[in-house]
CSV table of C-alpha atoms in Angstrom, one decimal:
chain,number,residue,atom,x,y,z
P,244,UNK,CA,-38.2,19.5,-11.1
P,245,UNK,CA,-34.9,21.6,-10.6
P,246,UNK,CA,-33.1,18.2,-9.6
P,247,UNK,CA,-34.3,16.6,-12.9
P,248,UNK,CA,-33.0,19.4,-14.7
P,249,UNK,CA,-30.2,19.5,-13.0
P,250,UNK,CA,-29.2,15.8,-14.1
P,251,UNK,CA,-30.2,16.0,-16.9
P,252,UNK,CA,-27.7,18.9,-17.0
P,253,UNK,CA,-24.8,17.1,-16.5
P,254,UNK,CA,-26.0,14.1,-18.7
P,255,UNK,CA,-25.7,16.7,-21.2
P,256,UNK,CA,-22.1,17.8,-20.1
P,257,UNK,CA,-20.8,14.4,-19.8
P,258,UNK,CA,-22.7,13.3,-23.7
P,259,UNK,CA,-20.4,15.9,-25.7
P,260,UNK,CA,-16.9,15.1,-23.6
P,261,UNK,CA,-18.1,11.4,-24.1
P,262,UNK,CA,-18.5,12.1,-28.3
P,263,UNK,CA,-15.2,14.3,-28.0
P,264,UNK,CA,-12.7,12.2,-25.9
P,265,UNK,CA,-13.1,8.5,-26.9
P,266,UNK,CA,-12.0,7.1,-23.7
P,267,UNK,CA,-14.6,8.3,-21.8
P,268,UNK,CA,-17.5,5.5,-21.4
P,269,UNK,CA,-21.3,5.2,-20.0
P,270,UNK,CA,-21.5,1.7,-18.0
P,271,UNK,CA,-23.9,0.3,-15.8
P,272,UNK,CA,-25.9,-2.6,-14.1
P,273,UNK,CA,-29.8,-2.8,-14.6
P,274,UNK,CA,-30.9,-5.9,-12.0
P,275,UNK,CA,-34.2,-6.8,-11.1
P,276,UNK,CA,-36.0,-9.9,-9.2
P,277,UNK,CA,-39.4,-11.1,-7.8
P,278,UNK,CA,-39.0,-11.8,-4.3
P,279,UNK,CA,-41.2,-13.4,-2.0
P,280,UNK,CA,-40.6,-13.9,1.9
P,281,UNK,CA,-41.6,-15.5,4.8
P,282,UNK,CA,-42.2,-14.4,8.4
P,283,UNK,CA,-42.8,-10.8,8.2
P,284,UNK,CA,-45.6,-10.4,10.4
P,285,UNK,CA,-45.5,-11.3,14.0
P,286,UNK,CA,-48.4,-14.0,12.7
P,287,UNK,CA,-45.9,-15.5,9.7
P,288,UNK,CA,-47.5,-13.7,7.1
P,289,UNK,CA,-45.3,-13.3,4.0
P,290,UNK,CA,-44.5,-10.4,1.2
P,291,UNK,CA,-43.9,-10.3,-2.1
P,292,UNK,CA,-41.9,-7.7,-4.0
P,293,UNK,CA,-40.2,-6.6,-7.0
P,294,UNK,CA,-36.2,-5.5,-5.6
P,295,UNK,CA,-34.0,-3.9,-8.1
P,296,UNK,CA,-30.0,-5.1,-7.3
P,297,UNK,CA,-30.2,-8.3,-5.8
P,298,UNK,CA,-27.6,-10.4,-7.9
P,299,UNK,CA,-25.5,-7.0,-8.1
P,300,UNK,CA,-26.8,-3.8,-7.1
P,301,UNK,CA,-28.1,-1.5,-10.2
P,302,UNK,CA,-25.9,1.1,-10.8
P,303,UNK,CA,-25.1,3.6,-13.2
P,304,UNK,CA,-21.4,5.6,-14.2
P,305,UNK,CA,-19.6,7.4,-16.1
P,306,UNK,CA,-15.7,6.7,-16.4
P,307,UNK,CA,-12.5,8.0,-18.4
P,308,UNK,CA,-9.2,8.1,-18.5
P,309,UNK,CA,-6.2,10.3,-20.9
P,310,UNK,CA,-2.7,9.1,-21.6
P,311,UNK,CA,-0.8,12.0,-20.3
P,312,UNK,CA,3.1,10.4,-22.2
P,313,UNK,CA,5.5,8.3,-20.2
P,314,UNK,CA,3.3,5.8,-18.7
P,315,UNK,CA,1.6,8.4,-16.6
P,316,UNK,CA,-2.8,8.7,-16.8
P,317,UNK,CA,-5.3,10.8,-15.9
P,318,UNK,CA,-8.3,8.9,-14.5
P,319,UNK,CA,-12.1,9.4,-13.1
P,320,UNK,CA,-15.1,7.7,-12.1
P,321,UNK,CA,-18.6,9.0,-11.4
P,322,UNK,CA,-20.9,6.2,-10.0
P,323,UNK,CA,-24.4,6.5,-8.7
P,324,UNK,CA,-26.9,4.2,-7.4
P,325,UNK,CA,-30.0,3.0,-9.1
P,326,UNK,CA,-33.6,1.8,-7.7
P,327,UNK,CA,-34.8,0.1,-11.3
P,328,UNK,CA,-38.0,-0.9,-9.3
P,329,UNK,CA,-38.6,2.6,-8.8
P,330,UNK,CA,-37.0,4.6,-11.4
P,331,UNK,CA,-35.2,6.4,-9.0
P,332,UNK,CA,-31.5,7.0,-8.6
P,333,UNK,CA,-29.3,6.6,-5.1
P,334,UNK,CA,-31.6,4.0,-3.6
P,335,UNK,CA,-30.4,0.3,-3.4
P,336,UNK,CA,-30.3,-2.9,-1.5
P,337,UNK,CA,-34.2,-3.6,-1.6
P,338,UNK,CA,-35.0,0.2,-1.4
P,339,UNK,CA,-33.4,1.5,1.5
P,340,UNK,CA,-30.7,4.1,0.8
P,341,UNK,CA,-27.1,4.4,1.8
P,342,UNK,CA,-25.6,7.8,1.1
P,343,UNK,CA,-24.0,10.5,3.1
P,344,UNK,CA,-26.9,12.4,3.9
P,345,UNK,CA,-29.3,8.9,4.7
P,346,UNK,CA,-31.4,9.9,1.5
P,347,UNK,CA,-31.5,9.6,-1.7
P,348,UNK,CA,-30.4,12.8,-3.2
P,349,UNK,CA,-26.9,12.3,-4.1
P,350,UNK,CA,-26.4,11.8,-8.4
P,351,UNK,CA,-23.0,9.8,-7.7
P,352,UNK,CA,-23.4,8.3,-4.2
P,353,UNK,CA,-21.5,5.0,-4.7
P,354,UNK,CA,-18.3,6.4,-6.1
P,355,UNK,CA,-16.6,10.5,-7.1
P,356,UNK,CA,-13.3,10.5,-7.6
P,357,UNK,CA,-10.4,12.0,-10.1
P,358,UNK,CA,-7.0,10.7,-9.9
P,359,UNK,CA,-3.2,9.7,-11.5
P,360,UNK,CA,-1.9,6.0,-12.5
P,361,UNK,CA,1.0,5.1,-13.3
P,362,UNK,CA,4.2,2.6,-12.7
P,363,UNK,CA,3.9,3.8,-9.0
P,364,UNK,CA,0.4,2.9,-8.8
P,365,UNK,CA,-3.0,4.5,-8.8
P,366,UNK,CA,-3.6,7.7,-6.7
P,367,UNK,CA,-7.7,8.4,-6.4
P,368,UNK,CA,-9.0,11.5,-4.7
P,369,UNK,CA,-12.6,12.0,-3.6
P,370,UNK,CA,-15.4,10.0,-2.5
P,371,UNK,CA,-13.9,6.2,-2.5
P,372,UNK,CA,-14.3,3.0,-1.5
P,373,UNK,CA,-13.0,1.4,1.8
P,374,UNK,CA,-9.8,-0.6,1.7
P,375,UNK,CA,-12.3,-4.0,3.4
P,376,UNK,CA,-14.5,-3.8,0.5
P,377,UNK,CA,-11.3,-5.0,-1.6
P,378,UNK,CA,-10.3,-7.4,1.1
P,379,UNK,CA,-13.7,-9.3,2.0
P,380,UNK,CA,-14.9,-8.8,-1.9
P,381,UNK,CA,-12.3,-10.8,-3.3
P,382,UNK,CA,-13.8,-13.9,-1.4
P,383,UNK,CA,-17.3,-13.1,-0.4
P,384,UNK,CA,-18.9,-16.7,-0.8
P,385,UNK,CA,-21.8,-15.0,-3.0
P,386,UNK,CA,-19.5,-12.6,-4.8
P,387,UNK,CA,-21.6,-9.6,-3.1
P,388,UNK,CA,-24.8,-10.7,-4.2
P,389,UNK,CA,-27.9,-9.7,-2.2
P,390,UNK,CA,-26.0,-6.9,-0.9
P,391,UNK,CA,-29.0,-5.3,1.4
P,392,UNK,CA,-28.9,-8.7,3.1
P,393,UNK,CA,-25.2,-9.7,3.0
P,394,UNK,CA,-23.4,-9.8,6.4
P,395,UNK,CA,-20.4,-9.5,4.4
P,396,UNK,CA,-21.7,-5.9,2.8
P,397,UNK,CA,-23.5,-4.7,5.7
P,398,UNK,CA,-21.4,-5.3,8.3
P,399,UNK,CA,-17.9,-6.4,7.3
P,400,UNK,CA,-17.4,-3.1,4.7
P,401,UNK,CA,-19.8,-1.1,7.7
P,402,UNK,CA,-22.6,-0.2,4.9
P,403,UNK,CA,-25.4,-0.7,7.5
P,404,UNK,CA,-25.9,2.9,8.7
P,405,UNK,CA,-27.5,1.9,11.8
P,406,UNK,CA,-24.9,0.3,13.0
P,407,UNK,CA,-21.7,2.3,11.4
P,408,UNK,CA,-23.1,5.7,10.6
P,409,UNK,CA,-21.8,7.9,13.6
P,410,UNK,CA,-17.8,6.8,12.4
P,411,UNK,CA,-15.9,8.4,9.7
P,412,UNK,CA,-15.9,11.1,7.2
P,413,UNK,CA,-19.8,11.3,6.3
P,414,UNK,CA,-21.0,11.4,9.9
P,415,UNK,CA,-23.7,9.5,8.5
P,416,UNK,CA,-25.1,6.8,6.1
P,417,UNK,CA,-23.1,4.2,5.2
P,418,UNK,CA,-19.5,3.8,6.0
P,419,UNK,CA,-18.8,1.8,3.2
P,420,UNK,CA,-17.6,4.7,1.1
P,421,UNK,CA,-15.9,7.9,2.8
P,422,UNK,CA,-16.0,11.3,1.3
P,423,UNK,CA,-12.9,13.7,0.9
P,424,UNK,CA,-10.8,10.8,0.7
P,425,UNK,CA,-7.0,9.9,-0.7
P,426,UNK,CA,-6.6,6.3,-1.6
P,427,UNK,CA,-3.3,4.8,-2.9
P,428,UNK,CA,-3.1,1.0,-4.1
P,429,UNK,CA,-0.1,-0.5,-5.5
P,430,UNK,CA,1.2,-2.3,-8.5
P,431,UNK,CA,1.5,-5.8,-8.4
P,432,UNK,CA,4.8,-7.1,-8.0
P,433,UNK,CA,4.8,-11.5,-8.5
P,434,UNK,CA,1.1,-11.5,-7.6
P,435,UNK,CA,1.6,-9.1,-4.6
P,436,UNK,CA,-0.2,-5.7,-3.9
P,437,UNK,CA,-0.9,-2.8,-1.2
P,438,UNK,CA,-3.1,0.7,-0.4
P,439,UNK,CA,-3.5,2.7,1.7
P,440,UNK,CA,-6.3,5.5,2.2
P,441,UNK,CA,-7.0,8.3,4.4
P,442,UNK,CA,-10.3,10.1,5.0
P,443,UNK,CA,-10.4,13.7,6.5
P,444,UNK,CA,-12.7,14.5,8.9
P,445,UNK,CA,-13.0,18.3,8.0
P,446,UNK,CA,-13.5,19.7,11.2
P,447,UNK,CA,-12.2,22.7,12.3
P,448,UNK,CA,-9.6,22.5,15.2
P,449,UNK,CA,-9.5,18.8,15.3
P,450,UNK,CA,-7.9,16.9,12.3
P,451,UNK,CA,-8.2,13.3,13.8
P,452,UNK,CA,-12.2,13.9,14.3
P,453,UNK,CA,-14.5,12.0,12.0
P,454,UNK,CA,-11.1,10.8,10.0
P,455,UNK,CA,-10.4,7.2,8.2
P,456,UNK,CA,-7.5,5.8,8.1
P,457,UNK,CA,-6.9,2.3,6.4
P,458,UNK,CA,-4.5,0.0,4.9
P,459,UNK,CA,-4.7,-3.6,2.9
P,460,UNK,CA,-2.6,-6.2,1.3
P,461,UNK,CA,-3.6,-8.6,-1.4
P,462,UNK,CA,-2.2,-11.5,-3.2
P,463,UNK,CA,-3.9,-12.7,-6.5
P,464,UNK,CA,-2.6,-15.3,-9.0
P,465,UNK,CA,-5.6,-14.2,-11.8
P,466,UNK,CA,-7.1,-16.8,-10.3
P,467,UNK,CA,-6.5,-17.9,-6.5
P,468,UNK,CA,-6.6,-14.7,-3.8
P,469,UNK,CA,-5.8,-13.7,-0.6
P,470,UNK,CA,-6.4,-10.2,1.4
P,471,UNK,CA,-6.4,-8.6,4.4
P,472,UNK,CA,-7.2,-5.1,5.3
P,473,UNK,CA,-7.4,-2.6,8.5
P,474,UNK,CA,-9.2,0.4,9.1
P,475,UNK,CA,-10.1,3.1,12.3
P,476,UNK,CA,-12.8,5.5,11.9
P,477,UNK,CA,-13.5,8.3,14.5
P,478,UNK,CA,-16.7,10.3,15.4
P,479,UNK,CA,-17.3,13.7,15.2
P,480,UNK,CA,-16.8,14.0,18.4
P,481,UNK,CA,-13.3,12.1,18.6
P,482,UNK,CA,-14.9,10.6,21.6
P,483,UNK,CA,-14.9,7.3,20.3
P,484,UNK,CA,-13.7,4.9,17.1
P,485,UNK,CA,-14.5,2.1,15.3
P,486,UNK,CA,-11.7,-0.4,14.6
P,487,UNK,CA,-12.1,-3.1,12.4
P,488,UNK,CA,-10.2,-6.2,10.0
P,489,UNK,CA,-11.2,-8.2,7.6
P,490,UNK,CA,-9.8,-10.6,5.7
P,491,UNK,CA,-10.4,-13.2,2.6
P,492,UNK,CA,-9.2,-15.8,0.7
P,493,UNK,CA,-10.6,-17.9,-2.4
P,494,UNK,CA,-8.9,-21.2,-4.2
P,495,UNK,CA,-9.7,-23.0,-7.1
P,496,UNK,CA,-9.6,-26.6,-5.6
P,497,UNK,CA,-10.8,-28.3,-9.0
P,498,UNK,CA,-11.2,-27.1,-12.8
P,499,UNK,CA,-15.0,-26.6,-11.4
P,500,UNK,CA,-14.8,-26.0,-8.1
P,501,UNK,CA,-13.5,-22.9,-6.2
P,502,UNK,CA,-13.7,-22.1,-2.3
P,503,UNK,CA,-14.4,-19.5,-0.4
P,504,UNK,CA,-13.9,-18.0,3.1
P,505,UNK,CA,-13.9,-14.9,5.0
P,506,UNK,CA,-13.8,-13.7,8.3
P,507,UNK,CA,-14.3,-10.1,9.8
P,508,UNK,CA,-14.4,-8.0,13.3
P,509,UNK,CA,-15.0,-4.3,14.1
P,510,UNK,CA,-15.2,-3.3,17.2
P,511,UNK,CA,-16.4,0.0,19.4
P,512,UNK,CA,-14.1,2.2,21.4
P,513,UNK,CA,-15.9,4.5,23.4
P,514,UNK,CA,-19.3,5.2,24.8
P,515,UNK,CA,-21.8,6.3,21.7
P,516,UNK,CA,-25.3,5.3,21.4
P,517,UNK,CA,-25.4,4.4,17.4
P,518,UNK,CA,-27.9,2.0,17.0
P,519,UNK,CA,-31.5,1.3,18.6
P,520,UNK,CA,-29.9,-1.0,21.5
P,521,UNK,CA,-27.9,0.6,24.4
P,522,UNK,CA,-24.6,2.0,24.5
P,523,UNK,CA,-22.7,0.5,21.6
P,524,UNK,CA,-19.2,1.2,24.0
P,525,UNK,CA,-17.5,-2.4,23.7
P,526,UNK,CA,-19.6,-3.7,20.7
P,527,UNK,CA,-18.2,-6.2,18.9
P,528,UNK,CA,-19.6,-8.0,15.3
P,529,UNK,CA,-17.6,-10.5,14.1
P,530,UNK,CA,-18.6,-12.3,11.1
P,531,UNK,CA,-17.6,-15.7,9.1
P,532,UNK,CA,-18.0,-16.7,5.4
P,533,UNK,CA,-17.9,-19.8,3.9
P,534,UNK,CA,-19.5,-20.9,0.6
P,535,UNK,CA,-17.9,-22.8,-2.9
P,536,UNK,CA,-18.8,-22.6,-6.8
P,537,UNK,CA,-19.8,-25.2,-8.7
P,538,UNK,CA,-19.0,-24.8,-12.5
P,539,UNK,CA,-21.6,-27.0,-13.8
P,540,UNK,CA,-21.0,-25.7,-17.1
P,541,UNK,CA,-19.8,-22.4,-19.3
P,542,UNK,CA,-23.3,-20.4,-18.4
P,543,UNK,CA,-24.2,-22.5,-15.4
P,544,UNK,CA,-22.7,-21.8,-11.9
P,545,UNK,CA,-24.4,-23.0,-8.2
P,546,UNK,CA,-23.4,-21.0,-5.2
P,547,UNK,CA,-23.8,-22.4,-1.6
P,548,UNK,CA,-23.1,-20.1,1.5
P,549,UNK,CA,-23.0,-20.2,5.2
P,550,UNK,CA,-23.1,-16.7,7.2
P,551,UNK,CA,-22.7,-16.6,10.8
P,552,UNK,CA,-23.1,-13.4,12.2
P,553,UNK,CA,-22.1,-12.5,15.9
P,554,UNK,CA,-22.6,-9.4,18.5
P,555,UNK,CA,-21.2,-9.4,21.8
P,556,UNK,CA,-19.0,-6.8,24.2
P,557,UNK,CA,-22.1,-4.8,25.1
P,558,UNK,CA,-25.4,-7.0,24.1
P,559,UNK,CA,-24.8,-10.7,23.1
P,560,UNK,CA,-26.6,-11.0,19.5
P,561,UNK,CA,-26.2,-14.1,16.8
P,562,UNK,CA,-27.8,-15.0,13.5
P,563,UNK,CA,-27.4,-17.5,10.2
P,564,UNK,CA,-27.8,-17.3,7.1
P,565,UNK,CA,-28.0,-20.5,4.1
P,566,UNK,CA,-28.3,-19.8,0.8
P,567,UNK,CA,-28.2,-21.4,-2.5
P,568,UNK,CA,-27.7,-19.2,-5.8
P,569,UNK,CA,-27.9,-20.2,-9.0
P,570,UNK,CA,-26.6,-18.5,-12.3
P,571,UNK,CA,-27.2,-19.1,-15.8
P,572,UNK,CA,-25.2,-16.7,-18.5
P,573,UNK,CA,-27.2,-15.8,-21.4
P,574,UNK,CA,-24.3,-14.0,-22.6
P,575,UNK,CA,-21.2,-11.9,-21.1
P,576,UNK,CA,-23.8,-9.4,-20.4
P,577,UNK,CA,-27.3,-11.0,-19.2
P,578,UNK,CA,-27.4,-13.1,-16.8
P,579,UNK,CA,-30.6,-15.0,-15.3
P,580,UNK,CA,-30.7,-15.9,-11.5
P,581,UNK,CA,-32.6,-17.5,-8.6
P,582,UNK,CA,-31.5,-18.3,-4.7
P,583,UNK,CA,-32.9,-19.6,-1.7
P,584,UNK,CA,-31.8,-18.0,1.5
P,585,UNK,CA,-32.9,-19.6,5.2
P,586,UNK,CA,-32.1,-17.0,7.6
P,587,UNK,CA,-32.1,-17.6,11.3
P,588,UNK,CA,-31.6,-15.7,14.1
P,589,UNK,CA,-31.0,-16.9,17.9
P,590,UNK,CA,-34.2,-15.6,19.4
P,591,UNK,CA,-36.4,-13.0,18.3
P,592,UNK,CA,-35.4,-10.4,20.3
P,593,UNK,CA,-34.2,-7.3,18.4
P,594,UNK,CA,-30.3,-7.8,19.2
P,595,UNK,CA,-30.7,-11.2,17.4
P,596,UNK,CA,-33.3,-10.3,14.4
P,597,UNK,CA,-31.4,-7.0,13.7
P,598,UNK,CA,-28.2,-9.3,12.4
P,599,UNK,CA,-30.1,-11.0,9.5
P,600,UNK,CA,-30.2,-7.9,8.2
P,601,UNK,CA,-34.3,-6.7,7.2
P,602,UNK,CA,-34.9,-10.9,6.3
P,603,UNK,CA,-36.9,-11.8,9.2
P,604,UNK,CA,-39.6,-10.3,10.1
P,605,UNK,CA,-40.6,-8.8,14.1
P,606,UNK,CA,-42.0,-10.8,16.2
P,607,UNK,CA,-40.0,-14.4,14.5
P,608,UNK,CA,-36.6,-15.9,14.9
P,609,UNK,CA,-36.6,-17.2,11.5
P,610,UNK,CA,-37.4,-16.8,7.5
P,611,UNK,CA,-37.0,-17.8,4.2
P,612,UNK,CA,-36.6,-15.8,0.9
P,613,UNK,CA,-36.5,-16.7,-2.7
P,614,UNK,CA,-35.6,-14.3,-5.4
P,615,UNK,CA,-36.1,-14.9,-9.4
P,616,UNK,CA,-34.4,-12.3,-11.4
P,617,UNK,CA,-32.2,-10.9,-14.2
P,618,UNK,CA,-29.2,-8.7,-14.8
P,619,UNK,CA,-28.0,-6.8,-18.0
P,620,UNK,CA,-25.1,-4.7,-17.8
P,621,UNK,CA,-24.1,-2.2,-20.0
């Protein structure tokens, strides 16, 4: 009860600086799809579901910005999670929850941050996202669609906390997005653009423990893209670190075709146990992109994508992923969706399963899963 009045609270707050400054704006994402899914029993029995954020994940925000004279801005962004099957805010991806706490009691877990723009570029300070969600997002062959699912999500940007969550600044949750964090990206100058961000780890008498430090470089024409980023993220203990690239790249081959590839690695430094498996010292997950849009007309767009997901330097893991995604725009805002996804892994041990990311079920090596559903922004 105190937690609903609470947001409700600062729904309030935000309402009357919303009705007095007129730059400041409400947005979200309300996304929702019947899913059904094969292989989740150990004797192929399937489940049906209704999964909020599964073309995009559901989200709600609140954003402004105030011309401050001379080209210089004041900005913010407030973004938090929402679990429209539910009715429940911070939960995503299919209902499990990513936040810095591994629960879902954060208002603004996605995004928390006040900062400056201007001809140098844009300075954000807070709770931000990693520089590899800009790199492997450009090109992600489903555009970050089913994102609980999408190797690309999961473990290129290091959102899967069982994998990622002893590194960086939340010691905990997803490393996707880092708390008390400075992030610095560029203008573009012919097409051409950098950042930079850093992520204290807050903890007294050791400044390098649970810190993030990263960098990127980007190239986009408006329409064609390339980027590449780089980050290190130590634990608490500043025992060990996670270091890991990604890059992407996208290319409009026709006036209704465009191309996509990516390709990512992080490895482990150290001996840590962060996952179910053994020591995670040496791990390596590497994963590869491909997929291409078909334009079929101005509402109508067909997706294929290939994920191949691999583990190796302390267990040797490996799984696939094929999906088809179709879109059909209603209008700027709504759009209507349905995909096929064929996940498979290389055995059905846990080391294997664990890389499809929640698809298959214990006990198989392999699944399917369709998903029928509809977005509105606002």
């Amino acid at each position: 009860m105190k937690k609903s009045i609470l947001a409700f609270a600062v729904l309030s707050a935000f309402a009357a600086t919303a009705s007095a400054q007129s730059s400041v704006v409400i947005y979200g994402i309300i996304d929702a799809a019947v899913v059904a899914t094969t292989n989740q029993t150990a004797t192929g029995g399937s489940k049906f579901s209704m999964d909020a954020g599964q073309l995009l994940t559901s989200r709600w925000g609140i954003k402004g910005s105030e011309d401050l004279g001379g080209g210089l801005k004041a900005n913010f962004n407030l973004e938090g999670t929402l679990a429209n099957d539910t009715g429940t805010a911070g939960a995503g991806f299919g209902g499990n929850v990513f936040n810095q706490a591994g629960n879902n009691t954060s208002l603004f877990d996605r995004l928390a941050w006040v900062g400056l723009s201007g001809d140098f570029g844009t300075v954000t300070l807070g709770r931000n996202n990693i520089l590899g969600v800009d790199s492997v997002g450009l090109a992600d062959p489903i555009s970050l669609a089913h994102a609980g699912s999408n190797p690309n999500v999961m473990f290129s940007a290091l959102n899967s906390g069982a994998f990622f969550g002893g590194f960086g600044t939340n010691q905990g949750g997803t490393a996707l997005r880092q708390n008390n964090s400075v992030k610095y990206v560029s203008p573009l100058m012919s097409g051409f653009g950098g950042a930079l961000m850093y992520g204290f780890g807050e903890k007294a008498g050791d400044n390098t423990a649970s810190n993030y430090a990263g960098l990127s470089g980007f190239f986009t024409d408006g329409t064609n893209g390339a980027a590449l980023s780089y980050a290190k993220l130590r634990d608490n203990a500043n025992a060990s670190y996670l270091a890991g690239w990604a890059g992407g790249a996208k290319f409009k081959v026709a006036p209704s075709v465009m191309l996509r590839g990516t390709y990512s690695q992080n490895k482990v430094e150290g001996n840590v146990k962060i996952d179910a498996l053994p020591s995670a010292n040496g791990r390596k997950i590497a994963v590869i992109g491909l997929g291409a849009d078909f334009f079929l007309s101005d509402q109508m767009t067909l997706t294929t994508a290939y994920y191949n997901t691999k583990r190796s330097g302390d267990i040797d893991g490996k799984a696939d992923q094929y999906i088809l995604l179709g879109k059909y725009a209603f209008s700027k805002r709504t759009t209507a969706y349905a995909s096929l996804t064929y996940a498979k892994a290389g055995s059905v041990n846990a080391q294997d399963v664990s890389l499809a990311l929640g698809i298959i079920g214990a006990g198989n090596s392999s699944a399917t899963r369709t998903a029928v559903g509809v977005l509105h922004a606002f």
